[in-house]
């Protein structure tokens, strides 16, 4: 079965990689058929109502049928062109035709956005270098409990989206909170659909490293009716995704200088290595329902409900082999040519440990909304109320074994560093002793109540075109309850008497069966750690149970009251332009209840702490668009924005991890981050699906939050405690350039080819934890680009998308010097590319077969300490291939 699956995967990958170069020769079909892709109404095949198209463009497009990818590009381009700020958009068909199963992966296609990877799929998002991003759902702020303020975009299945708008400049009516920008997730509404619609998808996903197939499915049902009480519509949708995953990681320990390895030389030497193999399964569920009622053409009432659940069940097994201070076999140490950087050497009597870990995360998010929209044309009034509830639970359990290795050879010379052992039989349980046993649980809850009222009024004037005003009030509360357990045997205890807790490492193909890595060693049975931790404690003879850490508990509430006023201007003669100029006022009231641990004379006490903080913010904004010609427009924008500190950063509590000697604490005196922003964008629209743009931006961020560290002894354990603090100003500046088009001027069948491409350059400088020292923004690449090759004709749709980002700063490390003291050096992530592809074929106007692939190049992560001859982390993730069917009726 495994051979068959691998053969299928190899054939599929070859097909996907080849697809970008093959012309389409498929049976022709009715080009005017309705696709309603991913549940989008047939209106997608028509020109968007809000797009201005010149007569020349209309003539050029008159013989082009707008469906599929063309429709998605046209709709997204129209939203960007007609927005009242600098906005980029993607729509449902665009998302549905790439293997983008969560929102983050869809967003990586937009210029200026860089995403991180989490076990081979999209994780966090930064807009123009800033990770402080506000997420809204149909214009309403949403969040995921977990100590932060943002929404975990991994939680939202892409199939449930009608589109995503990324606001890179604010307007006064946008909710404050994101100095990076605002990401608005747009869902479908029944009255926008063409009557009764049923659409969905069924797919299977094969992950090659873990060698498993996982199911994915989605379904949307929508209908609307004309009744005696007006028009009504109801839409329900659901999505279910599973993904098995595996990551192989070889992490080389942090370096230090040693002068005892090679006579007369100081060698930069790593602290052994760390070899986790991580496997698990993720499940993502999305449910949604929307009801609309229009008793008259001018008045609409609506109610919406949404639910997202994300579960990640993960096991981690491997070896930890620290080598600091160990002697080496004389003459065994070699260095990289022309450097004093350690390349290869053999250490003696290394004290290693094996580990078995479970790390399970559960996110659950609920949103309930109701409101109205009263539109008289010259005047519009809208109101909305939203309640949200979110929980986040993390369960981490680890059990270690210790073993002494007579000879351990660390070799950094190959593509993958390795640590090999000699003089020990790792398959004999008698050679092991018990190590740490740790359990940590983090439980977060969050609630939000928000109401808003907005009005918009047209003004009949040759200059002033309208006025907007509104108010919003929101109350958020969040609570954190940590549970901790730590056990360390008081004496050296043989593991032989506890063999029921351990098993032979179940994988024997680490880094694709690299023979240099140790095999057959014992690790903790992860299923016991997860499902029967009390049984593990009893087997160890430990009566103490996991308990709440009272010093780390906190409960916070925050009330914001906001109002705004915005003037709209429009001039249609001479130099034509339109603009909005406004200001947003916000009062923030924060209450923090927590605890603080202190140790005096060896006695530890926990003291309740209460903090209150009120402040007022005034955020002006201005956006102007000059219509230089019918096709060419120039946008200029200036604004001020803010992002409030995360709740976990504001906590007065400490969270301690005894096994690692690490602790983290908050700072209730943190101030919000504030940014001054300048933006410009020159945009040329030469066809309904063709455009070019050049944008520049500048951000000055005040009060960047960074982490400082200090040492404390708590309950006899030496901890390094990290706490956030506001720093000096930081600056970000950059440019974006991009465009898209179909090559309609080519003869058939080549007129079905198209391309999308964009490039972003960002330069930044921010304060760090080192006095008078600045660095680039962490996790920010200076250069990134996307390029997608497109083909759509004869019912065949092909897309090959490549995303690249250059190296970036991961963090700073204090390199211990042989002469004493330390030198701070950067840790970099080497630049990398990510290749996805998809092939779709319309069997009928309503049924499409799909083949999709992700991580087709099997990208390797590589991080290093300052120089590539000082490796830090190397990892590989699954290549994924999906096949299935989409349908719409």
XYZ file of N, CA and C in Angstrom, residues 505-717:
639
model
N 11.754 3.717 19.749
C 11.366 4.782 18.833
C 10.629 4.187 17.630
N 9.347 4.573 17.418
C 8.538 3.906 16.381
C 8.916 4.266 14.947
N 9.760 5.263 14.734
C 10.188 5.622 13.380
C 11.658 5.247 13.189
N 11.980 4.723 12.024
C 13.366 4.371 11.719
C 13.845 5.028 10.428
N 13.198 6.128 10.035
C 13.544 6.785 8.770
C 13.749 8.280 8.960
N 14.361 8.670 10.084
C 14.599 10.082 10.374
C 15.437 10.692 9.255
N 15.007 11.862 8.776
C 15.640 12.535 7.638
C 15.876 11.557 6.500
N 14.754 10.901 6.141
C 14.731 9.995 4.992
C 15.786 8.902 5.130
N 15.781 8.294 6.341
C 16.608 7.123 6.657
C 18.096 7.421 6.593
N 18.509 8.602 7.001
C 19.943 8.916 7.065
C 20.611 7.970 8.056
N 21.554 7.124 7.616
C 22.118 6.087 8.495
C 22.992 6.634 9.610
N 23.392 7.909 9.530
C 24.275 8.459 10.559
C 23.558 8.725 11.869
N 22.229 8.818 11.842
C 21.498 9.108 13.066
C 21.274 7.827 13.872
N 21.308 7.910 15.199
C 21.048 6.731 16.042
C 19.644 6.187 15.819
N 19.511 4.877 15.918
C 18.222 4.213 15.726
C 17.958 3.282 16.920
N 16.707 2.900 17.098
C 16.354 1.868 18.057
C 16.408 2.273 19.513
N 16.463 3.569 19.822
C 16.529 3.989 21.215
C 15.127 4.004 21.834
N 15.080 4.090 23.169
C 13.819 4.082 23.899
C 13.319 5.513 24.099
N 12.007 5.674 24.003
C 11.358 6.937 24.326
C 10.088 6.655 25.116
N 9.553 7.669 25.755
C 8.300 7.525 26.492
C 7.167 7.168 25.540
N 6.199 6.393 26.008
C 5.022 6.046 25.225
C 4.091 7.256 25.243
N 3.965 7.921 24.111
C 3.230 9.187 24.081
C 1.740 8.996 24.324
N 1.179 7.854 23.921
C -0.258 7.646 24.163
C -0.553 7.592 25.654
N 0.375 7.071 26.458
C 0.182 7.053 27.914
C 0.276 8.456 28.488
N 1.203 9.264 27.986
C 1.329 10.637 28.466
C 0.065 11.430 28.197
N -0.552 11.160 27.059
C -1.750 11.917 26.685
C -3.000 11.395 27.386
N -3.176 10.081 27.401
C -4.455 9.498 27.811
C -4.475 8.952 29.231
N -3.322 8.749 29.846
C -3.292 8.137 31.178
C -2.142 8.716 31.986
N -2.141 10.048 32.127
C -1.042 10.654 32.877
C -1.078 10.257 34.352
N -2.276 10.074 34.905
C -2.351 9.602 36.292
C -1.700 8.231 36.430
N -1.890 7.371 35.437
C -1.239 6.072 35.461
C 0.275 6.196 35.406
N 0.788 7.163 34.629
C 2.227 7.408 34.568
C 2.731 7.859 35.933
N 2.018 8.783 36.587
C 2.430 9.251 37.918
C 2.448 8.106 38.919
N 1.406 7.284 38.867
C 1.338 6.161 39.805
C 2.480 5.186 39.576
N 2.800 4.926 38.306
C 3.905 4.013 37.999
C 5.235 4.564 38.505
N 5.375 5.892 38.486
C 6.592 6.519 38.999
C 6.587 6.632 40.519
N 5.434 6.367 41.137
C 5.329 6.505 42.583
C 5.222 7.935 43.048
N 4.647 8.804 42.224
C 4.518 10.228 42.548
C 3.084 10.510 42.956
N 2.888 10.997 44.160
C 1.527 11.286 44.632
C 1.066 12.685 44.247
N 2.006 13.623 44.098
C 1.631 14.995 43.731
C 0.997 15.015 42.346
N -0.063 15.782 42.197
C -0.785 15.860 40.930
C -0.595 17.246 40.312
N -0.849 17.390 39.025
C -0.812 18.727 38.416
C -1.739 19.682 39.152
N -1.287 20.910 39.339
C -2.058 21.881 40.117
C -1.942 23.260 39.489
N -2.936 24.092 39.787
C -2.937 25.458 39.284
C -1.750 26.225 39.865
N -1.053 26.955 39.011
C 0.018 27.846 39.452
C -0.611 29.204 39.743
N -0.864 29.520 41.014
C -1.624 30.747 41.325
C -0.901 32.022 40.932
N 0.417 31.978 40.870
C 1.150 33.199 40.532
C 0.975 33.604 39.086
N 0.538 32.682 38.247
C 0.434 32.967 36.821
C -0.988 33.227 36.357
N -1.967 33.102 37.254
C -3.360 33.331 36.883
C -3.596 34.828 36.657
N -4.386 35.163 35.665
C -4.823 36.556 35.516
C -6.215 36.610 34.920
N -6.854 37.754 35.139
C -8.194 38.036 34.606
C -8.202 39.509 34.213
N -8.534 39.794 32.964
C -8.501 41.168 32.476
C -9.802 41.515 31.770
N -10.147 42.774 31.836
C -11.280 43.283 31.066
C -10.888 44.630 30.474
N -11.393 44.890 29.287
C -11.055 46.114 28.579
C -12.298 46.644 27.883
N -12.578 47.919 28.082
C -13.708 48.572 27.434
C -13.178 49.676 26.535
N -13.617 49.683 25.287
C -13.245 50.750 24.364
C -14.511 51.423 23.851
N -14.470 52.731 23.848
C -15.550 53.539 23.296
C -14.948 54.397 22.199
N -15.472 54.250 20.975
C -14.882 54.935 19.831
C -15.957 55.690 19.064
N -15.561 56.796 18.494
C -16.400 57.561 17.586
C -15.555 58.118 16.460
N -16.176 58.388 15.326
C -15.409 58.912 14.203
C -16.267 59.867 13.385
N -15.570 60.694 12.640
C -16.207 61.590 11.668
C -15.317 61.614 10.435
N -15.952 61.573 9.268
C -15.177 61.470 8.033
C -15.883 62.273 6.932
N -15.129 63.146 6.287
C -15.637 63.930 5.169
C -15.193 63.277 3.861
N -16.132 63.234 2.897
C -15.859 62.652 1.593
C -15.855 63.754 0.540
N -14.848 63.757 -0.328
C -14.705 64.790 -1.342
C -14.632 64.139 -2.714
N -15.132 64.863 -3.728
C -15.068 64.354 -5.098
C -15.153 65.526 -6.069
N -14.213 65.549 -7.028
C -14.189 66.573 -8.064
C -14.080 65.866 -9.408
N -15.022 66.147 -10.336
C -15.079 65.446 -11.613
C -14.610 66.282 -12.795
N -14.101 67.476 -12.535
C -13.615 68.323 -13.625
C -12.159 68.682 -13.363
N -11.418 68.999 -14.449
C -10.010 69.314 -14.302
C -9.245 68.084 -13.850
N -8.452 68.244 -12.805
C -7.759 67.113 -12.196
C -8.757 66.380 -11.307
N -9.307 65.299 -11.819
C -10.350 64.580 -11.104
C -9.756 63.837 -9.901
N -10.452 63.917 -8.785
C -9.995 63.180 -7.599
C -11.166 62.927 -6.678
N -11.004 61.967 -5.793
C -11.917 61.748 -4.671
C -11.074 61.412 -3.453
N -11.608 61.698 -2.272
C -10.815 61.505 -1.065
C -11.718 61.354 0.149
N -11.133 60.876 1.221
C -11.776 60.854 2.527
C -10.788 61.347 3.558
N -11.237 62.203 4.425
C -10.421 62.770 5.500
C -11.220 62.640 6.780
N -10.644 61.999 7.777
C -11.407 61.765 8.993
C -10.530 61.608 10.215
N -11.183 61.437 11.324
C -10.486 61.230 12.586
C -11.295 60.261 13.432
N -10.588 59.423 14.161
C -11.214 58.440 15.045
C -10.741 58.703 16.469
N -11.706 58.776 17.396
C -11.425 58.999 18.807
C -11.724 57.713 19.570
N -10.822 57.304 20.448
C -11.015 56.071 21.215
C -10.589 56.293 22.668
N -11.468 55.899 23.564
C -11.102 55.837 24.974
C -10.991 54.371 25.375
N -9.850 54.017 25.959
C -9.583 52.640 26.374
C -9.493 52.591 27.890
N -10.252 51.676 28.491
C -10.214 51.474 29.944
C -9.858 50.018 30.207
N -8.735 49.803 30.886
C -8.205 48.455 31.107
C -8.128 48.158 32.596
N -8.608 46.975 32.971
C -8.507 46.508 34.360
C -7.809 45.157 34.363
N -6.793 45.009 35.210
C -5.995 43.781 35.281
C -6.000 43.271 36.708
N -6.403 42.029 36.894
C -6.292 41.337 38.174
C -5.365 40.147 37.991
N -4.290 40.128 38.765
C -3.335 39.035 38.665
C -2.599 38.830 39.962
N -1.542 38.091 39.893
C -0.727 37.801 41.068
C 0.739 37.973 40.711
N 1.523 38.201 41.760
C 2.950 38.365 41.552
C 3.712 37.573 42.607
N 4.693 36.821 42.110
C 5.517 36.007 43.005
C 6.762 36.781 43.397
N 7.129 36.729 44.672
C 8.367 37.345 45.127
C 9.030 36.423 46.143
N 10.351 36.430 46.137
C 11.126 35.591 47.055
C 12.060 36.471 47.864
N 11.905 36.444 49.190
C 12.744 37.224 50.101
C 13.255 36.285 51.185
N 14.580 36.213 51.308
C 15.163 35.342 52.342
C 14.792 33.885 52.173
N 14.624 33.473 50.922
C 14.284 32.074 50.657
C 12.816 31.747 50.814
N 12.014 32.724 51.197
C 10.577 32.498 51.373
C 9.833 33.132 50.204
N 9.012 32.321 49.513
C 8.260 32.786 48.364
C 6.829 33.115 48.756
N 6.383 34.294 48.391
C 5.007 34.705 48.659
C 4.350 35.110 47.347
N 3.032 34.960 47.323
C 2.239 35.339 46.148
C 1.261 36.418 46.571
N 1.339 37.553 45.916
C 0.557 38.720 46.303
C -0.388 39.114 45.175
N -1.692 39.301 45.486
C -2.622 39.779 44.456
C -2.237 41.174 43.974
N -2.416 41.400 42.693
C -2.083 42.682 42.087
C -3.253 43.144 41.224
N -3.580 44.431 41.305
C -4.630 45.022 40.479
C -4.086 46.280 39.812
N -4.325 46.394 38.519
C -3.869 47.555 37.765
C -5.049 48.113 36.967
N -5.091 49.431 36.856
C -6.082 50.109 36.026
C -5.368 51.119 35.146
N -5.799 51.205 33.917
C -5.157 52.128 32.984
C -6.202 52.652 32.009
N -6.363 53.972 31.957
C -7.274 54.621 31.015
C -6.465 55.570 30.140
N -6.764 55.568 28.849
C -6.096 56.518 27.962
C -6.981 56.797 26.756
N -6.755 57.962 26.150
C -7.521 58.407 24.993
C -6.579 58.502 23.794
N -7.062 58.045 22.645
C -6.260 58.082 21.425
C -7.035 58.824 20.343
N -6.320 59.629 19.590
C -6.882 60.373 18.461
C -6.115 59.951 17.215
N -6.832 59.368 16.246
C -6.183 58.789 15.071
C -6.721 59.442 13.799
N -6.006 60.406 13.235
C -6.441 61.017 11.976
C -6.028 60.147 10.782
N -6.746 60.294 9.680
C -6.409 59.581 8.455
C -6.906 60.359 7.259
N -6.186 60.229 6.144
C -6.579 60.881 4.898
C -6.154 59.998 3.734
N -7.068 59.767 2.815
C -6.799 59.021 1.595
C -7.305 59.842 0.408
N -6.473 60.022 -0.605
C -6.886 60.752 -1.793
C -6.496 59.945 -3.030
N -7.385 59.921 -4.015
C -7.138 59.219 -5.264
C -7.305 60.193 -6.421
N -6.242 60.359 -7.227
C -6.270 61.224 -8.400
C -6.486 60.347 -9.639
N -7.488 60.681 -10.433
C -7.759 59.983 -11.680
C -6.979 60.690 -12.787
N -5.734 60.273 -13.007
C -4.870 60.936 -13.979
C -5.385 60.724 -15.391
N -5.859 59.504 -15.684
C -6.578 59.192 -16.923
C -7.657 58.188 -16.553
N -8.402 57.699 -17.551
C -9.408 56.689 -17.262
C -8.773 55.394 -16.755
N -7.515 55.136 -17.139
C -6.867 53.888 -16.739
C -5.843 54.066 -15.618
N -5.376 55.288 -15.404
C -4.264 55.525 -14.488
C -4.731 56.335 -13.289
N -4.434 55.849 -12.082
C -4.805 56.587 -10.875
C -3.664 56.556 -9.865
N -3.584 57.633 -9.114
C -2.557 57.798 -8.090
C -3.233 57.950 -6.741
N -2.797 57.161 -5.770
C -3.317 57.249 -4.400
C -2.224 57.777 -3.474
N -2.634 58.671 -2.569
C -1.766 59.157 -1.501
C -2.516 59.013 -0.194
N -1.798 58.639 0.868
C -2.457 58.426 2.159
C -1.512 58.802 3.288
N -2.094 59.343 4.354
C -1.369 59.633 5.589
C -2.287 59.286 6.752
N -1.734 58.679 7.788
C -2.585 58.229 8.883
C -1.762 57.950 10.127
N -2.464 57.818 11.234
C -1.889 57.338 12.489
C -2.703 56.136 12.953
N -2.012 55.138 13.463
C -2.661 53.900 13.912
C -2.081 53.480 15.255
N -2.754 52.514 15.872
C -2.230 51.986 17.132
C -2.524 50.490 17.226
N -1.725 49.822 18.048
C -1.967 48.440 18.446
C -1.739 48.346 19.948
N -2.727 47.820 20.651
C -2.583 47.663 22.092
C -1.737 46.434 22.409
N -1.011 46.433 23.522
C -0.220 45.256 23.888
C -1.109 44.027 24.060
N -0.547 42.870 23.786
C -1.269 41.625 24.026
C -1.577 41.467 25.510
N -2.652 40.731 25.804
C -3.040 40.545 27.201
C -1.951 39.811 27.984
N -1.320 38.818 27.392
C -0.270 38.095 28.101
C 0.916 39.008 28.396
N 1.170 40.002 27.533
C 2.249 40.943 27.794
C 1.923 41.863 28.959
N 0.641 42.102 29.200
C 0.221 43.002 30.273
C 0.105 42.295 31.627
N 0.158 40.991 31.637
C -0.031 40.253 32.879
C 1.084 40.533 33.875
N 0.750 40.744 35.158
C 1.797 40.925 36.172
C 2.402 39.596 36.617
N 1.879 38.483 36.094
C 2.271 37.167 36.585
C 3.524 36.652 35.889
N 4.119 35.638 36.514
C 5.211 34.886 35.919
C 4.722 33.490 35.579
N 5.154 32.987 34.440
C 4.943 31.595 34.085
C 6.305 30.919 34.076
N 6.449 29.857 34.858
C 7.738 29.203 35.046
C 7.740 27.813 34.424
N 8.869 27.456 33.796
C 9.069 26.120 33.238
C 10.317 25.558 33.908
N 10.142 24.842 35.039
C 11.306 24.392 35.814
C 12.264 23.518 35.023
N 11.741 22.655 34.127
C 12.613 21.731 33.408
C 13.617 22.472 32.533
N 13.267 23.666 32.095
C 14.140 24.426 31.211
C 14.812 25.607 31.908
N 14.454 25.845 33.176
C 15.007 26.990 33.868
C 14.613 28.305 33.234
N 13.443 28.311 32.605
C 12.970 29.492 31.894
C 11.678 29.999 32.534
N 11.502 31.290 32.505
C 10.276 31.899 32.982
C 9.947 33.121 32.165
N 8.678 33.456 32.104
C 8.266 34.648 31.373
C 7.246 35.396 32.196
N 7.360 36.693 32.180
C 6.436 37.530 32.920
C 5.948 38.667 32.059
N 4.817 39.238 32.431
C 4.268 40.361 31.697
C 4.668 41.686 32.311
N 4.098 42.749 31.775
C 4.383 44.090 32.251
C 3.109 44.923 32.105
N 2.354 45.099 33.205
C 1.075 45.821 33.108
C 1.225 47.302 32.783
N 2.450 47.810 32.767
C 2.673 49.224 32.475
C 3.020 49.484 31.013
N 2.887 48.474 30.164
C 3.180 48.664 28.754
C 2.223 49.680 28.126
N 2.750 50.459 27.188
C 1.954 51.425 26.432
C 1.633 50.852 25.054
N 0.572 51.331 24.404
C 0.273 50.870 23.041
C 1.379 51.247 22.063
N 1.501 50.471 21.026
C 2.346 50.850 19.903
C 1.567 51.823 19.033
N 2.234 52.875 18.600
C 1.597 53.861 17.731
C 2.471 54.061 16.502
N 1.817 54.285 15.376
C 2.559 54.407 14.125
C 2.078 55.601 13.322
N 3.045 56.348 12.754
C 2.772 57.361 11.738
C 3.026 56.713 10.381
N 2.078 56.892 9.448
C 2.141 56.167 8.189
C 1.999 57.104 6.997
N 2.807 56.880 5.982
C 2.702 57.565 4.699
C 2.695 56.496 3.602
N 1.793 56.652 2.627
C 1.646 55.661 1.563
C 1.378 56.343 0.239
N 1.836 55.694 -0.827
C 1.533 56.146 -2.180
C 1.401 54.914 -3.067
N 0.496 54.988 -4.056
C 0.281 53.863 -4.954
C -0.128 54.386 -6.329
N 0.630 54.000 -7.353
C 0.311 54.342 -8.731
C -0.204 53.086 -9.409
N -1.439 53.144 -9.961
C -2.127 51.952 -10.452
C -2.605 52.176 -11.883
N -2.299 51.229 -12.749
C -2.676 51.311 -14.163
C -3.531 50.097 -14.494
N -4.771 50.349 -14.926
C -5.718 49.287 -15.247
C -5.980 49.321 -16.747
N -5.404 48.378 -17.487
C -5.504 48.407 -18.935
C -6.519 47.424 -19.497
N -7.108 46.594 -18.646
C -8.197 45.713 -19.068
C -8.914 45.248 -17.800
N -10.089 44.624 -17.934
C -10.784 44.165 -16.730
C -9.976 43.187 -15.884
N -9.025 42.461 -16.493
C -8.202 41.523 -15.723
C -6.722 41.870 -15.817
N -6.393 43.054 -16.332
C -5.005 43.437 -16.498
C -4.672 44.715 -15.769
N -3.584 44.714 -15.003
C -3.199 45.902 -14.248
C -1.724 45.837 -13.899
N -1.176 47.018 -13.612
C 0.174 47.172 -13.072
C 0.102 48.172 -11.930
N 0.935 47.989 -10.924
C 0.935 48.949 -9.823
C 2.328 49.074 -9.236
N 2.585 50.249 -8.669
C 3.821 50.542 -7.941
C 3.427 51.295 -6.688
N 3.837 50.785 -5.532
C 3.442 51.392 -4.250
C 4.674 51.599 -3.385
N 4.655 52.660 -2.605
C 5.694 52.931 -1.616
C 5.066 53.224 -0.274
N 5.786 52.903 0.822
C 5.220 53.106 2.158
C 6.329 53.400 3.158
N 5.918 54.091 4.215
C 6.828 54.451 5.304
C 6.061 54.340 6.614
N 6.658 53.701 7.599
C 6.061 53.562 8.920
C 7.084 53.969 9.985
N 6.660 54.832 10.885
C 7.452 55.132 12.075
C 6.663 54.646 13.278
N 7.161 53.620 13.919
C 6.449 52.967 15.017
C 7.069 53.409 16.337
N 6.215 53.883 17.225
C 6.667 54.387 18.515
C 6.336 53.371 19.603
N 7.325 53.069 20.429
C 7.094 52.190 21.574
C 7.125 50.719 21.232
N 7.958 50.318 20.281
C 8.086 48.903 19.961
C 8.301 48.095 21.238
N 7.622 46.975 21.316
C 7.754 46.110 22.486
C 8.789 45.037 22.193
N 9.802 44.952 23.032
C 10.781 43.883 22.901
C 10.960 43.230 24.265
N 11.689 42.130 24.300
C 11.829 41.328 25.511
C 13.210 41.523 26.118
N 13.242 41.818 27.400
C 14.501 41.868 28.142
C 14.522 40.725 29.151
N 15.706 40.307 29.560
C 15.851 39.129 30.430
C 16.654 39.457 31.671
N 16.319 38.780 32.769
C 17.100 38.875 33.999
C 17.010 37.549 34.739
N 17.938 37.308 35.646
C 17.988 36.051 36.391
C 17.337 36.210 37.766
N 16.572 35.182 38.161
C 15.969 35.126 39.490
C 16.026 33.697 39.995
N 16.244 33.534 41.308
C 16.187 32.223 41.944
C 14.847 32.094 42.648
N 14.027 31.127 42.218
C 12.687 30.916 42.758
C 12.582 29.469 43.199
N 12.247 29.278 44.474
C 12.151 27.925 45.036
C 13.404 27.102 44.770
N 14.555 27.764 44.860
C 15.821 27.070 44.714
C 16.249 26.792 43.291
N 15.460 27.212 42.307
C 15.791 26.966 40.900
C 16.179 28.296 40.257
